[in-house]
Coordinates of C-alpha atoms in Angstrom, one line a residue:
E1 CA 86.0 142.2 112.4
G2 CA 84.2 141.2 109.3
G3 CA 82.0 138.9 111.1
S4 CA 85.1 136.7 112.3
T5 CA 85.3 135.2 115.8
V6 CA 88.2 136.0 118.3
Y7 CA 89.4 133.4 120.7
D8 CA 88.4 134.1 124.3
S9 CA 91.8 133.3 126.3
D10 CA 89.9 133.0 129.5
A11 CA 87.5 130.2 128.3
T12 CA 88.1 126.8 126.5
T13 CA 85.3 127.6 123.9
L14 CA 85.2 129.8 120.8
R15 CA 82.8 132.8 121.1
P16 CA 81.6 135.3 118.5
G17 CA 82.4 138.9 118.6
G18 CA 85.1 138.5 121.5
H19 CA 88.1 140.3 122.4
T20 CA 91.7 138.9 122.8
Q21 CA 93.2 138.9 126.5
T22 CA 96.1 141.5 126.7
H23 CA 99.2 140.8 128.7
T24 CA 101.2 143.9 130.3
S25 CA 104.7 142.7 129.4
Q26 CA 105.0 139.6 127.5
Q27 CA 108.9 138.1 127.3
L28 CA 109.2 136.5 123.9
Y29 CA 112.8 135.1 124.4
E30 CA 113.4 132.2 126.7
D31 CA 117.1 131.7 126.4
G32 CA 117.9 132.9 130.0
Q33 CA 118.9 136.5 128.9
T34 CA 116.2 139.4 128.6
L35 CA 116.9 141.2 125.5
L36 CA 113.9 143.0 124.2
H37 CA 110.1 142.8 125.5
L38 CA 106.9 143.5 123.8
D39 CA 104.9 145.8 125.9
E40 CA 101.5 145.0 124.6
E41 CA 99.7 147.8 126.3
L42 CA 101.6 150.4 124.1
D43 CA 102.7 147.9 121.4
E44 CA 106.3 148.9 121.7
I45 CA 109.5 147.3 122.0
V46 CA 111.2 147.7 125.4
G47 CA 114.9 147.2 126.0
D48 CA 116.3 145.7 129.2
E49 CA 118.3 148.2 131.3
Y50 CA 120.5 145.4 132.8
T51 CA 121.0 143.8 129.4
T52 CA 122.2 147.3 128.0
R53 CA 124.8 147.6 130.7
M54 CA 126.0 144.2 129.8
L55 CA 126.3 144.7 126.2
R56 CA 128.1 148.1 126.6
R57 CA 130.8 146.3 128.7
Q58 CA 131.4 143.7 126.1
A59 CA 131.7 146.6 123.6
Q60 CA 134.6 148.4 125.3
E61 CA 137.1 146.5 123.8
A62 CA 137.1 147.9 120.2
S63 CA 136.6 151.2 118.5
M64 CA 135.4 152.2 114.9
T65 CA 138.8 154.4 114.6
D66 CA 140.8 151.0 114.8
Y67 CA 138.5 149.2 112.5
A68 CA 138.7 152.0 109.9
L69 CA 142.6 152.0 110.1
E70 CA 142.7 148.4 109.4
Y71 CA 139.7 147.9 106.8
L72 CA 138.8 151.1 105.3
N73 CA 140.5 152.8 102.2
I74 CA 142.3 155.7 103.8
N75 CA 144.3 156.5 100.7
R76 CA 141.5 158.3 98.7
R77 CA 142.9 161.6 97.8
G78 CA 145.2 162.8 94.9
L79 CA 145.0 162.0 91.1
L80 CA 146.5 158.6 91.8
R81 CA 144.7 158.0 95.3
T82 CA 147.9 157.8 97.1
H83 CA 147.2 160.6 99.9
R84 CA 145.8 159.7 103.3
T85 CA 142.3 161.0 104.2
P86 CA 142.0 161.5 108.2
V87 CA 139.9 159.0 109.8
L88 CA 137.7 161.6 111.3
K89 CA 137.2 163.3 108.0
L90 CA 136.5 159.8 106.3
M91 CA 133.9 158.7 109.1
S92 CA 132.1 162.0 109.2
W93 CA 128.8 163.1 107.6
K94 CA 129.1 164.8 103.9
I95 CA 126.6 166.3 101.7
D96 CA 128.0 165.0 98.6
T97 CA 128.0 161.5 97.4
I98 CA 131.2 159.3 97.8
G99 CA 133.2 158.7 94.5
M100 CA 134.3 154.9 95.7
P101 CA 133.4 152.5 98.5
L102 CA 134.7 153.2 102.1
H103 CA 136.2 149.8 102.3
S104 CA 139.4 148.6 100.6
W105 CA 138.4 145.7 98.6
D106 CA 140.6 143.9 96.3
E107 CA 138.5 141.3 95.4
M108 CA 135.5 143.1 94.3
P109 CA 134.2 142.4 90.6
E110 CA 134.6 145.5 88.6
E111 CA 130.9 145.2 87.4
L112 CA 129.8 145.7 91.3
E113 CA 132.1 148.7 91.9
D114 CA 129.0 151.1 91.5
E115 CA 126.8 149.4 94.1
P116 CA 128.3 150.9 97.4
V117 CA 128.0 154.4 95.6
K118 CA 124.3 153.6 95.0
L119 CA 123.9 152.4 98.7
F120 CA 125.1 155.7 99.8
E121 CA 122.8 157.8 97.5
H122 CA 119.8 155.6 98.7
L123 CA 121.0 156.2 102.3
Q124 CA 121.2 159.9 101.7
H125 CA 117.7 160.0 100.2
F126 CA 116.5 158.2 103.1
M127 CA 118.0 160.5 105.6
G128 CA 116.7 163.8 103.7
D129 CA 120.1 164.8 102.5
R130 CA 119.6 164.0 98.9
F131 CA 116.3 164.4 96.7
S132 CA 115.2 162.7 93.5
V133 CA 112.6 164.0 91.0
R134 CA 110.2 161.4 92.2
D135 CA 110.7 162.5 95.8
L136 CA 110.0 166.2 95.1
Q137 CA 106.9 165.5 93.0
T138 CA 105.4 163.8 96.0
R139 CA 106.0 166.8 98.5
S140 CA 103.9 169.8 98.8
P141 CA 104.2 172.5 96.0
L142 CA 105.8 174.9 98.5
K143 CA 108.5 172.4 99.3
R144 CA 109.3 171.2 95.9
F145 CA 111.6 174.0 95.0
R146 CA 113.8 174.0 98.0
N147 CA 117.5 173.6 97.3
P148 CA 118.5 170.2 99.1
R149 CA 122.0 171.7 99.8
R150 CA 120.6 174.4 101.6
H151 CA 118.9 172.2 104.0
A152 CA 121.9 170.4 105.1
G153 CA 123.0 173.2 107.4
K154 CA 122.7 173.5 111.0
H155 CA 119.2 175.1 110.9
S156 CA 117.9 172.5 108.2
Q157 CA 114.7 171.1 108.1
P158 CA 114.9 167.6 106.2
A159 CA 111.8 166.4 104.2
E160 CA 108.6 165.3 106.0
F161 CA 108.1 161.9 104.4
D162 CA 104.7 161.3 104.1
E163 CA 102.6 159.8 107.0
D164 CA 105.6 157.9 108.8
A165 CA 107.4 161.2 109.0
R166 CA 104.6 163.1 110.3
E167 CA 104.2 160.4 113.1
L168 CA 107.6 160.3 113.6
R169 CA 107.4 164.1 115.0
S170 CA 105.3 162.9 117.8
V171 CA 106.9 159.5 118.6
M172 CA 110.3 160.7 118.5
G173 CA 109.8 163.9 120.4
F174 CA 109.6 166.4 117.5
G175 CA 106.2 167.5 118.4
R176 CA 105.9 171.2 120.0
G177 CA 106.6 171.0 123.4
S178 CA 107.3 167.3 123.7
S179 CA 111.1 166.9 123.1
E180 CA 111.6 165.4 126.6
Q181 CA 108.5 162.9 126.5
G182 CA 110.0 160.4 124.5
P183 CA 107.9 157.8 122.6
T184 CA 104.2 157.7 122.7
P185 CA 101.8 154.9 121.7
T186 CA 100.6 155.3 118.1
E187 CA 98.5 153.4 115.7
D188 CA 99.2 149.7 115.3
H189 CA 100.7 148.0 112.2
E190 CA 98.6 144.9 111.6
A191 CA 99.4 142.1 109.1
G192 CA 98.5 138.5 108.6
G193 CA 96.3 137.9 106.1
G194 CA 92.3 137.8 105.7
D195 CA 89.8 139.2 103.5
D196 CA 89.5 142.7 105.4
D197 CA 93.3 143.0 105.6
G198 CA 95.2 144.7 102.9
D199 CA 98.1 146.3 104.7
H200 CA 100.8 144.4 102.6
H201 CA 99.5 146.0 99.4
T202 CA 99.3 149.8 100.4
P203 CA 101.8 152.1 98.6
A204 CA 105.0 152.8 100.6
S205 CA 106.2 156.3 101.4
P206 CA 109.2 157.9 99.4
S207 CA 111.6 157.0 102.6
I208 CA 110.1 153.6 102.6
R209 CA 111.0 153.0 98.9
H210 CA 114.6 154.0 99.1
A211 CA 115.1 151.8 102.3
Q212 CA 113.6 149.1 100.4
R213 CA 116.0 149.8 97.4
M214 CA 119.0 149.7 99.9
M215 CA 117.7 146.3 101.3
R216 CA 117.3 145.1 97.7
I217 CA 121.0 145.6 96.9
I218 CA 122.0 143.8 100.0
K219 CA 119.8 140.8 98.9
T220 CA 120.7 140.8 95.5
Y221 CA 124.6 140.7 96.3
P222 CA 124.6 138.8 99.7
Q223 CA 128.2 139.1 100.2
Q224 CA 129.2 140.3 103.5
M225 CA 131.3 143.1 102.1
F226 CA 128.0 145.0 101.2
K227 CA 126.6 144.7 104.6
D228 CA 129.8 146.0 106.2
E229 CA 130.0 148.8 103.5
L230 CA 126.3 150.0 104.5
L231 CA 126.6 150.0 108.1
C232 CA 129.8 151.9 108.0
Q233 CA 128.3 154.4 105.6
I234 CA 125.6 154.8 108.2
V235 CA 128.1 155.3 111.0
K236 CA 129.8 158.0 108.6
Q237 CA 126.5 160.1 108.1
V238 CA 125.3 160.1 111.7
S239 CA 128.8 161.2 112.9
N240 CA 129.0 164.9 113.1
N241 CA 125.8 165.4 111.3
P242 CA 124.7 169.0 111.7
A243 CA 120.8 168.2 111.3
L244 CA 119.3 166.4 113.8
R245 CA 116.2 165.3 111.8
S246 CA 118.8 163.8 109.4
C247 CA 120.9 162.2 112.2
V248 CA 117.7 160.8 113.5
R249 CA 116.9 159.2 110.1
G250 CA 120.3 157.7 109.9
W251 CA 119.9 155.8 113.2
Q252 CA 116.6 154.7 112.1
A253 CA 118.4 153.4 108.9
L254 CA 120.7 151.4 111.2
L255 CA 117.9 149.8 113.0
L256 CA 116.5 148.8 109.6
C257 CA 120.0 147.1 108.7
L258 CA 120.4 145.4 112.2
S259 CA 116.9 143.9 111.8
S260 CA 117.7 142.4 108.4
F261 CA 121.3 141.1 108.9
T262 CA 124.2 141.2 111.2
P263 CA 127.7 142.7 110.7
S264 CA 131.0 140.5 110.1
E265 CA 133.0 139.3 113.1
E266 CA 135.5 142.0 112.5
L267 CA 132.9 144.7 112.6
H268 CA 130.5 143.6 115.2
L269 CA 132.6 144.9 118.4
P270 CA 133.7 148.2 116.7
L271 CA 130.1 148.9 115.7
A272 CA 128.7 147.9 119.1
S273 CA 131.5 150.3 120.6
F274 CA 130.1 153.1 118.5
I275 CA 126.6 152.6 119.3
S276 CA 127.4 152.0 123.2
Q277 CA 128.9 155.6 123.1
H278 CA 125.7 157.1 121.9
V279 CA 123.4 155.4 124.5
D280 CA 124.2 158.4 126.7
D281 CA 123.9 160.9 124.0
E282 CA 122.8 164.4 125.0
N283 CA 119.8 164.1 122.8
P284 CA 117.2 161.7 124.2
T285 CA 116.1 160.7 120.8
V286 CA 119.4 159.7 119.7
A287 CA 120.1 158.0 123.0
H288 CA 116.9 156.0 122.7
L289 CA 117.7 154.8 119.2
A290 CA 121.2 154.0 120.1
D291 CA 119.7 151.7 123.0
H292 CA 117.5 149.9 120.6
A293 CA 120.2 149.4 118.0
L294 CA 122.5 147.8 120.8
H295 CA 119.7 145.3 121.4
R296 CA 119.0 144.5 117.9
L297 CA 122.8 144.1 117.3
R298 CA 122.8 141.5 119.8
R299 CA 119.8 139.9 118.9
S300 CA 120.8 139.8 115.0
R301 CA 123.6 137.3 115.8
A302 CA 121.0 135.0 117.7
V303 CA 118.7 134.4 114.8
E304 CA 119.0 133.7 110.9
E305 CA 119.4 136.4 108.7
S306 CA 116.4 137.9 106.9
T307 CA 115.7 136.3 103.3
E308 CA 113.4 138.8 102.2
V309 CA 113.4 142.7 101.7
A310 CA 111.3 144.1 104.8
S311 CA 107.6 145.0 103.8
H312 CA 106.7 148.6 104.2
V313 CA 104.5 147.6 107.2
E314 CA 107.4 146.1 108.9
M315 CA 109.9 149.0 108.3
N316 CA 107.2 151.4 109.4
A317 CA 107.0 149.4 112.7
I318 CA 110.9 149.4 113.0
L319 CA 111.0 153.3 112.4
L320 CA 108.5 153.9 115.0
L321 CA 110.0 151.2 117.6
K322 CA 106.7 149.4 117.2
V323 CA 105.6 146.0 117.1
T324 CA 103.5 144.6 114.2
R325 CA 100.3 143.1 115.3
I326 CA 99.6 139.8 113.3
R327 CA 96.5 137.9 112.9
V328 CA 97.0 134.2 113.5
W329 CA 94.1 132.2 112.4
I330 CA 92.8 129.2 114.3
V331 CA 90.2 127.7 112.1
E332 CA 88.5 129.1 108.9
D333 CA 86.8 132.1 110.8
V334 CA 88.5 132.5 113.9
F335 CA 91.7 134.3 114.7
I336 CA 93.7 136.0 117.6
V337 CA 96.0 139.2 117.4
S338 CA 99.6 138.4 118.4
R339 CA 102.5 140.8 118.2
A340 CA 106.1 140.3 116.8
H341 CA 109.0 142.2 115.4
S342 CA 111.6 141.7 112.8
H343 CA 113.7 139.1 114.9
T344 CA 110.7 137.1 115.9
T345 CA 111.0 133.4 114.7
V346 CA 108.2 131.0 114.0
A347 CA 109.0 129.0 117.1
E348 CA 108.6 132.1 119.3
M349 CA 105.4 133.0 117.8
E350 CA 104.1 129.3 118.2
R351 CA 105.0 129.7 122.1
Q352 CA 103.1 132.9 122.0
V353 CA 99.9 131.6 120.5
A354 CA 99.8 128.4 122.5
A355 CA 100.1 130.7 125.6
R356 CA 97.3 132.9 124.6
L357 CA 95.2 129.7 123.8
G358 CA 96.0 128.0 126.8
V359 CA 97.4 124.9 125.0
R360 CA 99.6 122.9 127.3
D361 CA 101.0 120.3 125.0
T362 CA 102.2 121.7 121.8
T363 CA 103.6 118.7 120.3
P364 CA 100.6 118.2 117.6
F365 CA 100.4 121.9 116.4
R366 CA 102.6 124.1 114.0
L367 CA 102.2 127.4 112.4
F368 CA 101.3 127.2 108.6
E369 CA 101.1 129.6 105.8
T370 CA 97.8 129.1 103.5
R371 CA 96.4 130.2 100.5
G372 CA 92.9 129.4 100.1
L373 CA 92.1 125.6 100.1
N374 CA 94.7 124.8 97.6
Y375 CA 98.1 125.5 99.2
E376 CA 99.6 125.1 102.7
R377 CA 103.2 124.9 104.1
V378 CA 104.3 124.1 107.5
L379 CA 106.8 126.7 108.6
G380 CA 110.2 126.0 109.8
A381 CA 111.0 126.7 113.4
H382 CA 113.8 129.2 112.7
E383 CA 112.1 131.0 110.1
R384 CA 111.5 134.9 110.7
L385 CA 107.9 135.4 110.8
M386 CA 108.1 138.8 109.3
D387 CA 109.9 137.1 106.3
V388 CA 106.9 134.9 105.7
L389 CA 104.7 138.2 105.6
S390 CA 107.0 140.1 103.3
S391 CA 107.0 137.2 100.8
W392 CA 103.2 137.9 100.6
E393 CA 103.8 141.5 99.4
D394 CA 104.4 140.6 95.8
Q395 CA 101.6 138.3 95.4
P396 CA 98.4 139.1 93.7
K397 CA 96.0 141.3 96.0
D398 CA 93.2 138.8 95.6
E399 CA 94.9 135.9 97.0
D400 CA 94.1 135.0 100.5
W401 CA 97.4 134.5 102.3
R402 CA 97.1 133.6 106.1
L403 CA 99.0 132.4 108.9
V404 CA 97.2 129.5 110.5
Y405 CA 97.9 127.6 113.6
K406 CA 96.5 124.1 113.5
V407 CA 97.4 120.4 113.8
R408 CA 100.1 118.8 112.1
L409 CA 100.1 115.5 113.8
Y410 CA 97.2 113.9 115.3
V411 CA 98.7 112.4 118.4
E412 CA 97.2 111.6 121.7
V413 CA 96.5 114.4 124.2
Q414 CA 95.6 114.5 127.9
E415 CA 92.0 115.1 128.6
E416 CA 93.0 117.9 131.0
D417 CA 94.5 119.7 128.1
A418 CA 91.1 121.2 127.1
A419 CA 92.3 123.8 124.8
A420 CA 94.4 121.3 122.8
V421 CA 91.4 118.8 122.7
E422 CA 89.0 121.6 121.3
L423 CA 91.6 122.9 118.8
M424 CA 92.0 119.4 117.4
Y425 CA 88.3 118.7 117.3
R426 CA 87.6 122.0 115.5
Q427 CA 90.1 121.3 112.9
G428 CA 88.7 117.7 112.5
V429 CA 85.2 118.8 112.1
R430 CA 86.5 121.3 109.4
D431 CA 88.5 118.7 107.4
V432 CA 85.3 116.3 107.6
E433 CA 83.2 118.9 106.2
Q434 CA 85.7 119.6 103.3
D435 CA 86.4 116.0 102.3
T436 CA 90.0 116.0 103.6
Y437 CA 89.6 112.3 104.5
P438 CA 88.2 109.4 102.8
L439 CA 85.1 108.2 105.0
T440 CA 82.9 105.4 104.6
D441 CA 79.3 105.6 105.4
E442 CA 79.9 104.2 108.9
D443 CA 82.3 106.7 109.7
V444 CA 80.0 109.5 108.3
I445 CA 77.2 108.3 110.7
A446 CA 79.5 108.0 113.7
L447 CA 81.2 111.3 113.3
G448 CA 77.9 113.2 112.8
A449 CA 76.3 111.7 115.8
L450 CA 79.3 113.0 117.9
R451 CA 79.0 116.5 116.5
V452 CA 75.2 116.4 117.4
Q453 CA 76.0 115.2 120.9
E454 CA 78.7 118.1 121.2
Q455 CA 76.6 120.7 119.9
Y456 CA 73.3 119.9 121.5
G457 CA 73.9 117.6 124.5
A458 CA 71.5 114.8 125.5
L459 CA 68.0 115.2 124.0
D460 CA 65.1 112.9 123.7
E461 CA 62.3 113.1 121.2
T462 CA 59.9 115.4 123.3
D463 CA 62.5 118.1 123.6
H464 CA 61.8 120.9 121.3
L465 CA 65.4 121.3 120.1
M466 CA 65.4 117.8 118.6
A467 CA 63.7 119.3 115.7
S468 CA 66.4 121.8 115.4
A469 CA 69.0 119.1 115.5
R470 CA 67.5 117.2 112.8
Q471 CA 67.7 120.2 110.6
A472 CA 71.4 120.6 111.5
V473 CA 72.6 117.3 110.6
P474 CA 72.9 117.5 106.8
S475 CA 75.4 120.6 107.4
F476 CA 77.6 118.2 109.4
L477 CA 78.2 115.9 106.7
P478 CA 81.0 115.8 104.0
R479 CA 80.5 117.6 100.8
H480 CA 80.3 114.4 98.7
V481 CA 77.6 113.1 100.9
Q482 CA 75.5 116.3 100.9
A483 CA 75.3 115.8 97.2
R484 CA 73.8 112.1 97.4
D485 CA 70.1 111.2 97.3
N486 CA 70.2 109.5 100.5
V487 CA 70.8 112.3 102.9
F488 CA 67.5 111.8 104.9
E489 CA 68.2 108.3 105.4
I490 CA 71.7 109.1 106.7
T491 CA 70.5 111.7 108.8
E492 CA 67.8 109.4 110.6
R493 CA 70.7 106.8 111.0
I494 CA 72.9 109.6 112.7
I495 CA 70.0 110.5 115.2
Q496 CA 69.5 107.0 116.1
T497 CA 73.2 106.6 117.0
Y498 CA 73.2 110.0 118.8
K499 CA 70.6 108.8 121.2
R500 CA 73.0 106.4 122.4
L501 CA 75.6 108.7 123.3
A502 CA 73.7 110.4 126.2
D503 CA 76.4 109.3 128.8
Y504 CA 79.1 111.1 126.9
D505 CA 80.2 114.5 128.3
R506 CA 81.6 117.1 125.9
V507 CA 85.3 116.5 126.4
E508 CA 84.7 112.8 125.8
V509 CA 82.6 113.6 122.7
M510 CA 85.6 115.6 121.3
M511 CA 88.3 113.2 122.2
T512 CA 86.3 110.5 120.6
F513 CA 85.9 112.3 117.4
V514 CA 89.6 113.2 117.1

């Protein structure tokens, strides 16, 4: 792509125009419990059946009804709000907005009282139960004048939200004659930087915009009460919902939330119990989404909460139960394509990349985010990878942000670890050319001779490749040396030193260079 090079995981060299090796089922978690797999043939997230049963057994101890009686505001009726509302009615779908939060909060500041209502309205927009002027303007002319109230009944057909909803029809079984087929592979969602990659600047659809507004409220007010409120609102809107498409959207909203944050200790088991009850739902789409929600609920407690509002690329992947294909750059023009989802951490991606490259000793290497040649930051092991990509979405479009797997510390590696040796050598070559290190003329001559030996092997003056080697030497020099007047003299000294390296094999040359 774009003249770049892809790493060949079956070899220890870099080759142009290659393809990455695929693995049929690569487990990303090594904590002793299988939670989610990435099926790389279909680019899907796959739940583990045994773990599903285990999680469902744990969730039998609680119920949403008990939680509602203890923590929700039951007294919502009457002029003075003194009459009780039945729990079944309180936790069932409604077409109108709510006038007050579901929870009973005495400590909520007065200026924040409207935020739970805004959350509910954005949730209704996302589910297709409510429409704004902007949403209607983005729809086709024939659909603009539909009354949203009319389409909340049993025979409603909620809005088709641009491309992601049309794809949803086939993926979630809404296509004609495909209700029993379940998910099917679709186009990948790719991110990770590079000149020919602009996914994180593509406009989002109306549904994604409302989802991002919900998440933005959660990030703006990080109190746990808002997170629990939104989760309970979703439970309410998917319970006894007469419209299947709206209900499916509600379960997708739950997946978005559980991919970003975790419920409180009090809500965790009741929510798990509610989700568990729908794993066997009569509708296969709802059952499939509930199964994924149960796994994401468990995984959300094992990683740090998201610090960024998910990008639309990540949200689309979550909605479609897909993974995001991420470019990880090795050197300036070489990248591999790896896969991640919302809960993938930097440490997990580092292990994945090392396995793809065949690196045995990962001690010297870390994952960086870079911007051109002027900025780089080593990523924390527990950071969410998708948070890093989401933080780029608000950056200027012309800035070249990338994920780069490279050397952080030059330490000794074993000669048998050929992939690690070559990776360190390639980075060393790049750093020398870009004047990263202060070098004396003797350093420049020694390193230049080693590069000639690595690239051309042992040659003598009668070999026709010697002329080609002489012509290539100036490009091996650091930039400040290339600008000097004695380049010819240094080239000849490099060639003379190179002739004394005939007994060095390629691995010895790279290790000596490093």
